[in-house]
Amino acid sequence: MDHFLYRDGALFAEDVPVAEIAASVGTPFYLYSTATLVRHFRLFDEALSWGPHLVCYAMKAASNQAILKTLAAEGAGMDVVSGGEYARAKAAGVPGDRIVFSGVGKTEDEIRMAIEGGIRQFNVESEPEMAVISRVATDLGATVPITIRVNPDVDAKTHAKIATGKSENKFGIPIAKARDTYAEAARLPGLKVIGIDVHIGSQLTQLEPFEQAYKKVAELTETLRADGHEITRLDLGGGLGIPYARSNEAPPLPGDFGALIQRTVGHLGCEIEIEPGRLIAGNAGILVSRVIYVKEGEGRRFLILDGAMNDLIRPAMYDAHHEIVPVIEAEPGAELSPFDIVGPVCESGDTFAKGRLMPPLADGDLVAFRSAGAYGAVMASEYNTRPLVPEVMVKGDQVSVIRARPSYEEMIARDSIPDWLATPSNADSAAAE
Ligand code: LLP
């Protein structure tokens, strides 16, 4: 459930008409609902309330300071995957002991930054990385908690580009090798092994792959404990999917996910962490865009929007489906007809949907992409020198621009000119004479 609903035929974000925001901010823009973010976080928190736990929001999904602060105020931890995300989490006021550092290629600088700033744990992804964490921690006179991410070789049954738990994926260490890696971790100075980490992929629409993975983690916990390791924390990753298309079968809910966790690993007495991103932010955000032209092609009609693949890359990158709805609802009984919905970027890949059935739309009309809150703004670029799409947040009847659209001057000012171009060379000026 989200808080983008029609009232008397006009789409609202909580208590604010979307069209009103579009008139003041301009299009395209991302729009987030505080109530939806908070609601989704609480669903996870409640789903794990049977035991000690921390919900660490995977901030790669949407990392604006306002979003992080909203969730941090609810008690969320953060799952970060880069020095930049770590800095963002700290800037939003998240204490180090609520920040988990994941990611397959943490650099020495990032590791140092996190140890100095405070960290709940590193989720280690390889033996070479473990050695570097050990060395940096020892240099700093610290002992840092680690889990080791195991790759359970489970098919997450999701899009190949976002599946991470099969042996051919770059993530984690093979679960069959885990005992050796844990033994090595126990020998290294500066590390305190505290648990196991697993994350098998994103946009999972069934519980069964989680169940397979978590059962393997439960078995491994027993084995490692028998080997003498103190396993007190299990980080079970993120990945729970959301319904993007209305026709989709409904993916499992956070409550089902929490019950599954209790059933598979609850008996081990570990503190549980999860790292949901998409389910917290996905339906808490929409992308609002305006129709520039309705263009009649040969045998097809194009809806050319001012939003493009650089603003929302998911359809181009993962063939992802987003519901696209008019901001002013069509008259009841209005006839639907097929449109190819595209952006203005000079690539055929800049296509959001083909043959999508839409109500009548005309130049200047507003549309909203639903479920765009996760992996939307964070994956945007300035391709075609299109300004990075701004972000707006609502809370009840309050509206705030949480990231402004850069001006062309600001965009150009980020470039700098090398000396040899700054002053015209003699040859150039001679030629000009
Ligand atoms: N933990 C780890 C270690 C991850 O790699 C990810 C996502 C998550 C947690 C959060 O997963 P979630 O709950 O959001 O599914 N850009 C793609 C999704 C990439 C996901 C990468 N890792 C998309 O737009 O679908």
PDB file of C-alpha atoms in Angstrom, residues 121-285:
ATOM      1  CA  GLN A 121      30.213  -4.735  11.090  1.00  0.00           C
ATOM      2  CA  PHE A 122      31.858  -5.360   7.756  1.00  0.00           C
ATOM      3  CA  ASN A 123      30.218  -8.001   5.611  1.00  0.00           C
ATOM      4  CA  VAL A 124      33.373  -9.528   4.167  1.00  0.00           C
ATOM      5  CA  GLU A 125      33.148 -10.824   0.627  1.00  0.00           C
ATOM      6  CA  SER A 126      36.558 -12.414  -0.017  1.00  0.00           C
ATOM      7  CA  GLU A 127      39.746 -13.584   1.669  1.00  0.00           C
ATOM      8  CA  PRO A 128      41.907 -10.793   0.184  1.00  0.00           C
ATOM      9  CA  GLU A 129      39.435  -8.228   1.510  1.00  0.00           C
ATOM     10  CA  MET A 130      39.504  -9.886   4.921  1.00  0.00           C
ATOM     11  CA  ALA A 131      43.284  -9.552   4.975  1.00  0.00           C
ATOM     12  CA  VAL A 132      43.067  -5.830   4.178  1.00  0.00           C
ATOM     13  CA  ILE A 133      40.450  -5.202   6.882  1.00  0.00           C
ATOM     14  CA  SER A 134      42.672  -7.060   9.347  1.00  0.00           C
ATOM     15  CA  ARG A 135      45.714  -4.979   8.381  1.00  0.00           C
ATOM     16  CA  VAL A 136      43.901  -1.617   8.512  1.00  0.00           C
ATOM     17  CA  ALA A 137      42.225  -2.494  11.829  1.00  0.00           C
ATOM     18  CA  THR A 138      45.565  -3.537  13.314  1.00  0.00           C
ATOM     19  CA  ASP A 139      47.199  -0.293  12.078  1.00  0.00           C
ATOM     20  CA  LEU A 140      44.450   1.673  13.800  1.00  0.00           C
ATOM     21  CA  GLY A 141      44.644  -0.437  16.964  1.00  0.00           C
ATOM     22  CA  ALA A 142      41.035  -1.533  16.468  1.00  0.00           C
ATOM     23  CA  THR A 143      39.199  -4.828  16.516  1.00  0.00           C
ATOM     24  CA  VAL A 144      36.326  -4.794  14.059  1.00  0.00           C
ATOM     25  CA  PRO A 145      33.302  -7.075  13.977  1.00  0.00           C
ATOM     26  CA  ILE A 146      32.864  -9.016  10.744  1.00  0.00           C
ATOM     27  CA  THR A 147      30.458 -11.418   9.160  1.00  0.00           C
ATOM     28  CA  ILE A 148      31.425 -13.332   6.063  1.00  0.00           C
ATOM     29  CA  ARG A 149      29.059 -13.275   3.128  1.00  0.00           C
ATOM     30  CA  VAL A 150      28.452 -16.775   1.902  1.00  0.00           C
ATOM     31  CA  ASN A 151      27.195 -17.604  -1.534  1.00  0.00           C
ATOM     32  CA  PRO A 152      24.637 -20.384  -1.007  1.00  0.00           C
ATOM     33  CA  ASP A 153      24.308 -21.292  -4.713  1.00  0.00           C
ATOM     34  CA  VAL A 154      20.574 -20.753  -4.745  1.00  0.00           C
ATOM     35  CA  ASP A 155      18.552 -19.636  -7.745  1.00  0.00           C
ATOM     36  CA  ALA A 156      16.754 -16.449  -6.698  1.00  0.00           C
ATOM     37  CA  LYS A 157      14.431 -16.710  -9.741  1.00  0.00           C
ATOM     38  CA  THR A 158      14.775 -13.059 -10.583  1.00  0.00           C
ATOM     39  CA  HIS A 159      16.250 -10.999 -13.459  1.00  0.00           C
ATOM     40  CA  ALA A 160      19.772 -12.260 -14.238  1.00  0.00           C
ATOM     41  CA  LYS A 161      21.288  -8.790 -13.690  1.00  0.00           C
ATOM     42  CA  ILE A 162      20.075  -8.664 -10.092  1.00  0.00           C
ATOM     43  CA  ALA A 163      20.567 -12.287  -9.007  1.00  0.00           C
ATOM     44  CA  THR A 164      23.547 -12.636  -6.677  1.00  0.00           C
ATOM     45  CA  GLY A 165      23.304 -16.008  -4.943  1.00  0.00           C
ATOM     46  CA  LYS A 166      24.443 -18.426  -7.655  1.00  0.00           C
ATOM     47  CA  SER A 167      27.976 -19.767  -7.748  1.00  0.00           C
ATOM     48  CA  GLU A 168      28.639 -17.972 -11.058  1.00  0.00           C
ATOM     49  CA  ASN A 169      27.954 -14.577  -9.423  1.00  0.00           C
ATOM     50  CA  LYS A 170      30.826 -12.476  -8.069  1.00  0.00           C
ATOM     51  CA  PHE A 171      29.352 -12.207  -4.564  1.00  0.00           C
ATOM     52  CA  GLY A 172      30.454 -13.830  -1.315  1.00  0.00           C
ATOM     53  CA  ILE A 173      32.539 -16.928  -0.761  1.00  0.00           C
ATOM     54  CA  PRO A 174      31.255 -20.355  -1.813  1.00  0.00           C
ATOM     55  CA  ILE A 175      29.383 -21.835   1.121  1.00  0.00           C
ATOM     56  CA  ALA A 176      31.351 -25.080   0.707  1.00  0.00           C
ATOM     57  CA  LYS A 177      34.575 -23.138   1.455  1.00  0.00           C
ATOM     58  CA  ALA A 178      33.136 -21.306   4.445  1.00  0.00           C
ATOM     59  CA  ARG A 179      34.766 -23.381   7.188  1.00  0.00           C
ATOM     60  CA  ASP A 180      38.242 -22.658   5.823  1.00  0.00           C
ATOM     61  CA  THR A 181      37.536 -18.949   5.448  1.00  0.00           C
ATOM     62  CA  TYR A 182      36.149 -18.693   8.979  1.00  0.00           C
ATOM     63  CA  ALA A 183      39.202 -20.531  10.313  1.00  0.00           C
ATOM     64  CA  GLU A 184      41.410 -18.029   8.490  1.00  0.00           C
ATOM     65  CA  ALA A 185      39.364 -15.101   9.871  1.00  0.00           C
ATOM     66  CA  ALA A 186      39.785 -16.414  13.413  1.00  0.00           C
ATOM     67  CA  ARG A 187      43.580 -16.424  12.939  1.00  0.00           C
ATOM     68  CA  LEU A 188      43.789 -12.837  11.654  1.00  0.00           C
ATOM     69  CA  PRO A 189      44.396 -10.015  14.129  1.00  0.00           C
ATOM     70  CA  GLY A 190      42.045  -7.046  14.315  1.00  0.00           C
ATOM     71  CA  LEU A 191      38.955  -9.052  13.357  1.00  0.00           C
ATOM     72  CA  LYS A 192      36.162 -10.341  15.539  1.00  0.00           C
ATOM     73  CA  VAL A 193      34.046 -12.895  13.726  1.00  0.00           C
ATOM     74  CA  ILE A 194      30.478 -12.481  14.881  1.00  0.00           C
ATOM     75  CA  GLY A 195      28.213 -13.880  12.230  1.00  0.00           C
ATOM     76  CA  ILE A 196      27.177 -14.905   8.760  1.00  0.00           C
ATOM     77  CA  ASP A 197      25.842 -12.763   5.918  1.00  0.00           C
ATOM     78  CA  VAL A 198      23.823 -13.809   2.877  1.00  0.00           C
ATOM     79  CA  HIS A 199      22.009 -11.905   0.129  1.00  0.00           C
ATOM     80  CA  ILE A 200      20.777 -13.839  -2.884  1.00  0.00           C
ATOM     81  CA  GLY A 201      19.287 -11.177  -5.130  1.00  0.00           C
ATOM     82  CA  SER A 202      16.719  -8.476  -5.595  1.00  0.00           C
ATOM     83  CA  GLN A 203      13.055  -8.346  -6.613  1.00  0.00           C
ATOM     84  CA  LEU A 204      12.346 -11.873  -5.395  1.00  0.00           C
ATOM     85  CA  THR A 205       8.663 -12.644  -5.741  1.00  0.00           C
ATOM     86  CA  GLN A 206       8.660 -15.977  -3.916  1.00  0.00           C
ATOM     87  CA  LEU A 207       9.829 -17.007  -0.472  1.00  0.00           C
ATOM     88  CA  GLU A 208      11.183 -20.368  -1.507  1.00  0.00           C
ATOM     89  CA  PRO A 209      14.687 -19.215  -2.588  1.00  0.00           C
ATOM     90  CA  PHE A 210      15.046 -17.332   0.724  1.00  0.00           C
ATOM     91  CA  GLU A 211      14.013 -20.470   2.547  1.00  0.00           C
ATOM     92  CA  GLN A 212      16.637 -22.570   0.756  1.00  0.00           C
ATOM     93  CA  ALA A 213      19.338 -20.001   1.515  1.00  0.00           C
ATOM     94  CA  TYR A 214      18.381 -19.483   5.162  1.00  0.00           C
ATOM     95  CA  LYS A 215      18.271 -23.232   5.830  1.00  0.00           C
ATOM     96  CA  LYS A 216      21.830 -23.445   4.522  1.00  0.00           C
ATOM     97  CA  VAL A 217      22.803 -20.543   6.784  1.00  0.00           C
ATOM     98  CA  ALA A 218      21.226 -22.332   9.775  1.00  0.00           C
ATOM     99  CA  GLU A 219      23.221 -25.470   9.034  1.00  0.00           C
ATOM    100  CA  LEU A 220      26.393 -23.456   8.608  1.00  0.00           C
ATOM    101  CA  THR A 221      25.780 -21.709  11.939  1.00  0.00           C
ATOM    102  CA  GLU A 222      25.721 -25.078  13.712  1.00  0.00           C
ATOM    103  CA  THR A 223      28.851 -26.238  11.885  1.00  0.00           C
ATOM    104  CA  LEU A 224      30.794 -23.073  12.641  1.00  0.00           C
ATOM    105  CA  ARG A 225      29.731 -23.140  16.269  1.00  0.00           C
ATOM    106  CA  ALA A 226      30.962 -26.733  16.492  1.00  0.00           C
ATOM    107  CA  ASP A 227      34.260 -25.459  15.074  1.00  0.00           C
ATOM    108  CA  GLY A 228      34.447 -23.013  17.972  1.00  0.00           C
ATOM    109  CA  HIS A 229      33.265 -19.766  16.331  1.00  0.00           C
ATOM    110  CA  GLU A 230      30.882 -17.502  18.187  1.00  0.00           C
ATOM    111  CA  ILE A 231      28.063 -16.882  15.746  1.00  0.00           C
ATOM    112  CA  THR A 232      25.712 -14.373  17.330  1.00  0.00           C
ATOM    113  CA  ARG A 233      24.453 -12.353  14.379  1.00  0.00           C
ATOM    114  CA  LEU A 234      22.887 -13.317  11.047  1.00  0.00           C
ATOM    115  CA  ASP A 235      22.583 -10.732   8.279  1.00  0.00           C
ATOM    116  CA  LEU A 236      19.998 -12.184   5.921  1.00  0.00           C
ATOM    117  CA  GLY A 237      20.204  -9.521   3.213  1.00  0.00           C
ATOM    118  CA  GLY A 238      17.405  -7.805   1.322  1.00  0.00           C
ATOM    119  CA  GLY A 239      15.639  -8.701  -1.860  1.00  0.00           C
ATOM    120  CA  LEU A 240      11.935  -8.937  -1.123  1.00  0.00           C
ATOM    121  CA  GLY A 241      10.127  -7.882  -4.297  1.00  0.00           C
ATOM    122  CA  ILE A 242       7.292  -5.433  -4.852  1.00  0.00           C
ATOM    123  CA  PRO A 243       4.320  -5.601  -7.234  1.00  0.00           C
ATOM    124  CA  TYR A 244       5.293  -3.419 -10.209  1.00  0.00           C
ATOM    125  CA  ALA A 245       2.427  -4.413 -12.482  1.00  0.00           C
ATOM    126  CA  ARG A 246      -1.096  -4.524 -11.209  1.00  0.00           C
ATOM    127  CA  SER A 247      -1.654  -7.860 -12.919  1.00  0.00           C
ATOM    128  CA  ASN A 248       1.325  -9.418 -11.124  1.00  0.00           C
ATOM    129  CA  GLU A 249       0.808 -12.093  -8.537  1.00  0.00           C
ATOM    130  CA  ALA A 250       1.303 -10.359  -5.203  1.00  0.00           C
ATOM    131  CA  PRO A 251       4.815 -10.952  -3.822  1.00  0.00           C
ATOM    132  CA  PRO A 252       5.069 -12.107  -0.208  1.00  0.00           C
ATOM    133  CA  LEU A 253       4.713  -9.442   2.469  1.00  0.00           C
ATOM    134  CA  PRO A 254       7.304  -8.447   5.088  1.00  0.00           C
ATOM    135  CA  GLY A 255       5.258 -10.318   7.713  1.00  0.00           C
ATOM    136  CA  ASP A 256       5.563 -13.576   5.715  1.00  0.00           C
ATOM    137  CA  PHE A 257       9.272 -12.904   5.317  1.00  0.00           C
ATOM    138  CA  GLY A 258       9.724 -12.355   9.062  1.00  0.00           C
ATOM    139  CA  ALA A 259       7.830 -15.562   9.839  1.00  0.00           C
ATOM    140  CA  LEU A 260      10.025 -17.455   7.392  1.00  0.00           C
ATOM    141  CA  ILE A 261      13.134 -16.104   9.103  1.00  0.00           C
ATOM    142  CA  GLN A 262      11.786 -17.162  12.481  1.00  0.00           C
ATOM    143  CA  ARG A 263      11.002 -20.635  11.136  1.00  0.00           C
ATOM    144  CA  THR A 264      14.382 -21.195   9.486  1.00  0.00           C
ATOM    145  CA  VAL A 265      16.886 -19.534  11.846  1.00  0.00           C
ATOM    146  CA  GLY A 266      14.866 -18.383  14.867  1.00  0.00           C
ATOM    147  CA  HIS A 267      15.976 -21.364  16.988  1.00  0.00           C
ATOM    148  CA  LEU A 268      19.633 -20.298  16.797  1.00  0.00           C
ATOM    149  CA  GLY A 269      19.211 -17.377  19.190  1.00  0.00           C
ATOM    150  CA  CYS A 270      21.074 -14.962  16.918  1.00  0.00           C
ATOM    151  CA  GLU A 271      20.440 -11.268  16.482  1.00  0.00           C
ATOM    152  CA  ILE A 272      18.877 -10.852  13.037  1.00  0.00           C
ATOM    153  CA  GLU A 273      19.691  -8.162  10.514  1.00  0.00           C
ATOM    154  CA  ILE A 274      17.989  -7.655   7.194  1.00  0.00           C
ATOM    155  CA  GLU A 275      18.847  -5.208   4.416  1.00  0.00           C
ATOM    156  CA  PRO A 276      15.674  -4.308   2.515  1.00  0.00           C
ATOM    157  CA  GLY A 277      15.923  -1.491   0.005  1.00  0.00           C
ATOM    158  CA  ARG A 278      13.306  -1.811  -2.696  1.00  0.00           C
ATOM    159  CA  LEU A 279      10.387  -2.741  -0.478  1.00  0.00           C
ATOM    160  CA  ILE A 280      10.966   0.277   1.740  1.00  0.00           C
ATOM    161  CA  ALA A 281      11.529   2.900  -0.968  1.00  0.00           C
ATOM    162  CA  GLY A 282      10.011   1.444  -4.150  1.00  0.00           C
ATOM    163  CA  ASN A 283       6.350   2.263  -3.712  1.00  0.00           C
ATOM    164  CA  ALA A 284       7.200   5.307  -1.613  1.00  0.00           C
ATOM    165  CA  GLY A 285       8.242   7.204  -4.743  1.00  0.00           C
TER     166      GLY A 285
END
